[in-house]
mmCIF file of C-alpha atoms and ligand atoms in Angstrom:
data_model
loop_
_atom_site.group_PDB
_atom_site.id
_atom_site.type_symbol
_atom_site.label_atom_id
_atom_site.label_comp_id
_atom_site.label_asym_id
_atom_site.label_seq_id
_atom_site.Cartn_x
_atom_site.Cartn_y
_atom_site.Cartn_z
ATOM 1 C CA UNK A 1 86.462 62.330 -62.677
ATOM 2 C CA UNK A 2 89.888 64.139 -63.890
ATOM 3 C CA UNK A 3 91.215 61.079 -64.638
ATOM 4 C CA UNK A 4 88.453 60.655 -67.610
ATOM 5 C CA UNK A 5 88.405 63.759 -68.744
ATOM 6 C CA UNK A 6 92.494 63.821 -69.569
ATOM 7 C CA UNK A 7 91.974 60.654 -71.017
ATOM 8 C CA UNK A 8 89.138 62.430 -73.234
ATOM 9 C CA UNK A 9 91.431 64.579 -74.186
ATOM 10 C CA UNK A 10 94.151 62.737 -74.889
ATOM 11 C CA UNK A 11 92.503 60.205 -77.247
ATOM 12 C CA UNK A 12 89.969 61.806 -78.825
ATOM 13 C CA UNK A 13 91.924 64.664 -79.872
ATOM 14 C CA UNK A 14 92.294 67.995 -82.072
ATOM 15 C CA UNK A 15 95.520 68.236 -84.477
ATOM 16 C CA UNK A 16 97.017 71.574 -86.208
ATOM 17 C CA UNK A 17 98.187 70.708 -89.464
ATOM 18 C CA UNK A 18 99.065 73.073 -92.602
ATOM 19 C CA UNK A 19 99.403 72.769 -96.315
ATOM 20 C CA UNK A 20 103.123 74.860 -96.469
ATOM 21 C CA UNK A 21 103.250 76.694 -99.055
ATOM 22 C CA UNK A 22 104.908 74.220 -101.951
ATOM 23 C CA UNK A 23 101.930 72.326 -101.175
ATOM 24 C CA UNK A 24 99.753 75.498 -101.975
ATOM 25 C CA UNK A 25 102.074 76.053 -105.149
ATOM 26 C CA UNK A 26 101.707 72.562 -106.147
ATOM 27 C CA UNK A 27 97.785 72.264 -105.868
ATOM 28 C CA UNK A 28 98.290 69.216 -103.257
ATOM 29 C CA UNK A 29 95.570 71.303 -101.241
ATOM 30 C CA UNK A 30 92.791 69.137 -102.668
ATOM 31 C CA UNK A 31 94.942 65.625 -102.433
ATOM 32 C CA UNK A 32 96.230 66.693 -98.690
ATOM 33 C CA UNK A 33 92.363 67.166 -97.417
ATOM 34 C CA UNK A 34 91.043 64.336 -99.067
ATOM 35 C CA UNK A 35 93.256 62.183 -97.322
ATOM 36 C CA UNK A 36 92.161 62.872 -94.055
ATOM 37 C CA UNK A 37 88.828 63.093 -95.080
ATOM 38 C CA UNK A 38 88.679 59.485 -96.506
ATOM 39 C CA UNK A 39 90.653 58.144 -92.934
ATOM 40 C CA UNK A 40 87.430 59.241 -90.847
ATOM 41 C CA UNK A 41 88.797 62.370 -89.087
ATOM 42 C CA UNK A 42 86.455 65.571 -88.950
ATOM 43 C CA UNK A 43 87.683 68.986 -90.198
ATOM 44 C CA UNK A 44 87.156 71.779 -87.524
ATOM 45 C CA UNK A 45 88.982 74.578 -88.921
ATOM 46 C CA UNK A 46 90.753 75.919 -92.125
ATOM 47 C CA UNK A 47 92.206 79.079 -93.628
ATOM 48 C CA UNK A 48 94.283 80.240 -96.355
ATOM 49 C CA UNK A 49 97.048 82.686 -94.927
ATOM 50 C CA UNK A 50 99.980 83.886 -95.600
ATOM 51 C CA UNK A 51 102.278 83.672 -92.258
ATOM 52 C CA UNK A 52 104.391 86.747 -90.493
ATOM 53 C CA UNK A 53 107.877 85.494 -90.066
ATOM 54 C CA UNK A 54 106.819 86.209 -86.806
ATOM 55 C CA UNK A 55 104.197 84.021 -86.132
ATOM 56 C CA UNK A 56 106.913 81.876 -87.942
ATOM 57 C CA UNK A 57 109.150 82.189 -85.366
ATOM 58 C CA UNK A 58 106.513 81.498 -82.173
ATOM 59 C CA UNK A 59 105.634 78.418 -84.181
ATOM 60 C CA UNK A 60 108.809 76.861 -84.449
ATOM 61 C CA UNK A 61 110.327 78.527 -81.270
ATOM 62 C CA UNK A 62 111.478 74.812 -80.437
ATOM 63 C CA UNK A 63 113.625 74.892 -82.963
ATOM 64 C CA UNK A 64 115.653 78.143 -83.301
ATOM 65 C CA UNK A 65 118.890 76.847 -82.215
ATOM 66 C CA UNK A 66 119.040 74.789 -85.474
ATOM 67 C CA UNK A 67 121.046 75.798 -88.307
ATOM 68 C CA UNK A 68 117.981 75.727 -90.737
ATOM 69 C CA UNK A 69 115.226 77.983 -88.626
ATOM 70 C CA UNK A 70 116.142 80.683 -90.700
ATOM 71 C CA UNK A 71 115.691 79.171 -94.164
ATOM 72 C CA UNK A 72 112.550 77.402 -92.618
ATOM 73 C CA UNK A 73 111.024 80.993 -91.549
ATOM 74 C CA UNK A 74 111.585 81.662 -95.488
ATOM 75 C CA UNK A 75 110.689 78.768 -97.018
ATOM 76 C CA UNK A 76 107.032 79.123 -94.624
ATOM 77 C CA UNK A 77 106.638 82.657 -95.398
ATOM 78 C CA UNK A 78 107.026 82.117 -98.670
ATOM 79 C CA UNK A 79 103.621 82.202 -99.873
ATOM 80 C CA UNK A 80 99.990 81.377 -98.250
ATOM 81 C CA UNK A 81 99.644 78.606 -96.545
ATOM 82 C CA UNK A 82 96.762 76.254 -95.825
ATOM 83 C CA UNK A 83 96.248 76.100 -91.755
ATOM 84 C CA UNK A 84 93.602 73.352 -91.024
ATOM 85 C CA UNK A 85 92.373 71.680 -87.243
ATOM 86 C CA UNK A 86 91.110 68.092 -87.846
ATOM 87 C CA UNK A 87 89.457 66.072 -84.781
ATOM 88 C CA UNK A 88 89.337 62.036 -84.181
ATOM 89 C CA UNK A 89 90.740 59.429 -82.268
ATOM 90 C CA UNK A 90 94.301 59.420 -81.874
ATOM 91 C CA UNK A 91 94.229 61.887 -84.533
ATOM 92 C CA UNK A 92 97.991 63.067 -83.433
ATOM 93 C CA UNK A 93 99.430 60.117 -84.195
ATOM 94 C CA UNK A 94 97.988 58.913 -86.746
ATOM 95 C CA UNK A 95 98.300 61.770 -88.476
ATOM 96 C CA UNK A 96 101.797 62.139 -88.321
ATOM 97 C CA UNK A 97 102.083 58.465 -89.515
ATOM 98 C CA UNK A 98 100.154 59.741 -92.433
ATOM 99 C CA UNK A 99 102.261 62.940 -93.403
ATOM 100 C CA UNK A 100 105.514 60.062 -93.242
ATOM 101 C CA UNK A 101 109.142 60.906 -91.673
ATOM 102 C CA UNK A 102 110.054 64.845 -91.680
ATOM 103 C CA UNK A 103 113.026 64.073 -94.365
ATOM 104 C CA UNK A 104 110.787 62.842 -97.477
ATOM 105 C CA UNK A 105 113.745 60.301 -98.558
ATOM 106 C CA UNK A 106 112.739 58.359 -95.265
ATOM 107 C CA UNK A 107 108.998 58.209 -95.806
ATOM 108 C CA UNK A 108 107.466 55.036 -96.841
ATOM 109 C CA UNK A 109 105.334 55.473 -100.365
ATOM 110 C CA UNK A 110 101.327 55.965 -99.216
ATOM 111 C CA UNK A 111 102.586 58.440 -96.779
ATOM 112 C CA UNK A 112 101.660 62.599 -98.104
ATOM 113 C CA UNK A 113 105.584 63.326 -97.926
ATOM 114 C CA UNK A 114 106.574 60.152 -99.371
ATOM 115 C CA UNK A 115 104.637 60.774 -102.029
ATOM 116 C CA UNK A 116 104.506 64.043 -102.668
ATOM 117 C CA UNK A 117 107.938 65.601 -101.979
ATOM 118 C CA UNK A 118 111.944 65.174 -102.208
ATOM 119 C CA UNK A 119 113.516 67.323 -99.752
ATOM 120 C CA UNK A 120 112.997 67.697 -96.242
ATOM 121 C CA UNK A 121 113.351 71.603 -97.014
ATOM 122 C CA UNK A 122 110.441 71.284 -99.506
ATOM 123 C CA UNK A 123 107.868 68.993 -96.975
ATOM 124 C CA UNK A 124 104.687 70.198 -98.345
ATOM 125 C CA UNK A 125 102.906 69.250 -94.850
ATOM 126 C CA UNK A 126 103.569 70.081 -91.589
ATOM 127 C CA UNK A 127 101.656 68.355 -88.543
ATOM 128 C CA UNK A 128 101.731 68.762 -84.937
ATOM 129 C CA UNK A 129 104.197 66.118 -82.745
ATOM 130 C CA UNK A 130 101.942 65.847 -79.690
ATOM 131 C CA UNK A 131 99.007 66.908 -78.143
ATOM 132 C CA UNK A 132 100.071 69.536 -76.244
ATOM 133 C CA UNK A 133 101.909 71.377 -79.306
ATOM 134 C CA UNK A 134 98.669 70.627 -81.264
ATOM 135 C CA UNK A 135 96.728 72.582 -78.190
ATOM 136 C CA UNK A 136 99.680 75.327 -78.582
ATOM 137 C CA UNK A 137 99.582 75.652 -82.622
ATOM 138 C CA UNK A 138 95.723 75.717 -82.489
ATOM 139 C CA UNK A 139 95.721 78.332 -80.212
ATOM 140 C CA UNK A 140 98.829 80.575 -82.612
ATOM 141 C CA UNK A 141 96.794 79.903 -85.314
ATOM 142 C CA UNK A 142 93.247 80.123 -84.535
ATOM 143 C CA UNK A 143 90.996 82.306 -82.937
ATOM 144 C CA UNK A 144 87.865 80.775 -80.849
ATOM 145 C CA UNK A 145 85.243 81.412 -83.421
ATOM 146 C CA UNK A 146 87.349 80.220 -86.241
ATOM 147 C CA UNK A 147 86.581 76.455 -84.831
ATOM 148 C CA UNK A 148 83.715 74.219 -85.298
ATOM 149 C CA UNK A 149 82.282 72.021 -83.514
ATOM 150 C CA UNK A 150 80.101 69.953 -85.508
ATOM 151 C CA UNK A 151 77.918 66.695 -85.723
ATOM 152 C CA UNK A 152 78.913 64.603 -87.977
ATOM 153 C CA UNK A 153 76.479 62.235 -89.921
ATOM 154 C CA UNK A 154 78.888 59.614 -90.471
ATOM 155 C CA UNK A 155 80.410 59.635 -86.825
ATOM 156 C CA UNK A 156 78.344 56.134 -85.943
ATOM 157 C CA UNK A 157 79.955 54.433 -89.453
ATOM 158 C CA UNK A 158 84.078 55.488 -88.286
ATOM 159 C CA UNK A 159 83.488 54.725 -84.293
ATOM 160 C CA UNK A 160 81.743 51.838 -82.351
HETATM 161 N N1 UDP B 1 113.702 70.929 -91.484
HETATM 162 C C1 UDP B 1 114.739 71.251 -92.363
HETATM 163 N N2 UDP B 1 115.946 70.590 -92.207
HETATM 164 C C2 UDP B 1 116.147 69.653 -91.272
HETATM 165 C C3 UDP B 1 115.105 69.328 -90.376
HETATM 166 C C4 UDP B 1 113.883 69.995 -90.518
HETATM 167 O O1 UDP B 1 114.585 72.087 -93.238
HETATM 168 O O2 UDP B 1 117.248 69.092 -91.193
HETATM 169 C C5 UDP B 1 112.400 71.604 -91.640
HETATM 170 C C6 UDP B 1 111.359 70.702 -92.287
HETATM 171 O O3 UDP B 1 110.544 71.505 -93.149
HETATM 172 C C7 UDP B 1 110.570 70.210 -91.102
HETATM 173 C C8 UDP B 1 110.590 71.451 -90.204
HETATM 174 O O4 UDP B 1 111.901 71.957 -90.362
HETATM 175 O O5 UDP B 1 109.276 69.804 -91.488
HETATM 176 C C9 UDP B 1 110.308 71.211 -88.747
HETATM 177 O O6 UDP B 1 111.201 70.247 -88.258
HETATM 178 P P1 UDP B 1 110.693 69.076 -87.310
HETATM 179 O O7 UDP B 1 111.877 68.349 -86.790
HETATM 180 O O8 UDP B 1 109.704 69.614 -86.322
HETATM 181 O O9 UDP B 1 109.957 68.097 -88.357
HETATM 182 P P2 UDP B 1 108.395 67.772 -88.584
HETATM 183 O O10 UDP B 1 107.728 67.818 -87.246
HETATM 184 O O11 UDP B 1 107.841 68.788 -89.541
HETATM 185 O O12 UDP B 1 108.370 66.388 -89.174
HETATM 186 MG MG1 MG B 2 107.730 69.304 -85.757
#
């Protein structure tokens, strides 16, 4: 029914996330993937780019009445960026309990930002808030045939 497939959807979901680029600078590329490799989740896509102020803009279009969209359209353009699509259960919100709070000085230690970073203008991560922005940002940042659907060998060890 449509009932089952939203709730498909909604739990066992796909999540945009990217290595910005003082992540890329500071070789947390490695550290960042391993992460949510180890938690169970399944990598579907990733890139290294370097991002159009442009696509910038589309990307953070929520945001552009704020007094630091500019500097944040900088600071992401700044240099490539790592753009990755990782799959699992309530991989959304889990994931943004793993990148920590958006301002690094509220993020618990064992979180990527609270261990990583100092400023919330230097994050090093950036993950998507919901699924719906996740099915937005996959779809700014990926084309159909840079995705992967894939069996994974382990999938019966991470889900009952
Ligand atoms: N940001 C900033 N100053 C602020 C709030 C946010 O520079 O006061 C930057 C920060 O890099 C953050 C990004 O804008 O990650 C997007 O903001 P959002 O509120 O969506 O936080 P996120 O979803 O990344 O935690
Ligand atoms: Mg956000």
């Amino acid at each position: 029914t449509a009932k089952m497939i939203i709730l498909c959807l909604t739990i066992f979901a796909n999540v945009f996330k990217t290595v910005k680029p003082d992540g890329v600078q500071r070789k947390l590329v490695g550290e960042i993937i391993r992460r949510f490799e180890r938690k169970g989740f399944k990598l579907v896509g990733m890139k290294l780019l370097q991002a159009s102020e442009e696509q910038l803009r589309q990307h953070y279009w929520d945001l552009r009445e704020k007094p630091f969209y500019n500097g944040l359209v900088k600071y992401m353009s700044s240099g490539p960026i790592v753009a990755m699509v990782w799959q699992g259960l309530d991989v959304v919100k889990t994931a943004r309990k793993m990148l920590g709070e958006t301002n690094p000085a509220d993020s618990l230690p064992g979180t990527i930002r609270g261990d990583y970073c100092v400023e919330v203008g230097r994050n090093v991560i950036h993950g998507s808030d919901s699924v719906q922005s996740a099915q937005r940002e996959i779809s700014l940042w990926f084309k159909h045939d840079e995705l992967f659907c894939w069996e994974e060998c382990s999938e019966h060890w991470i889900y009952a």
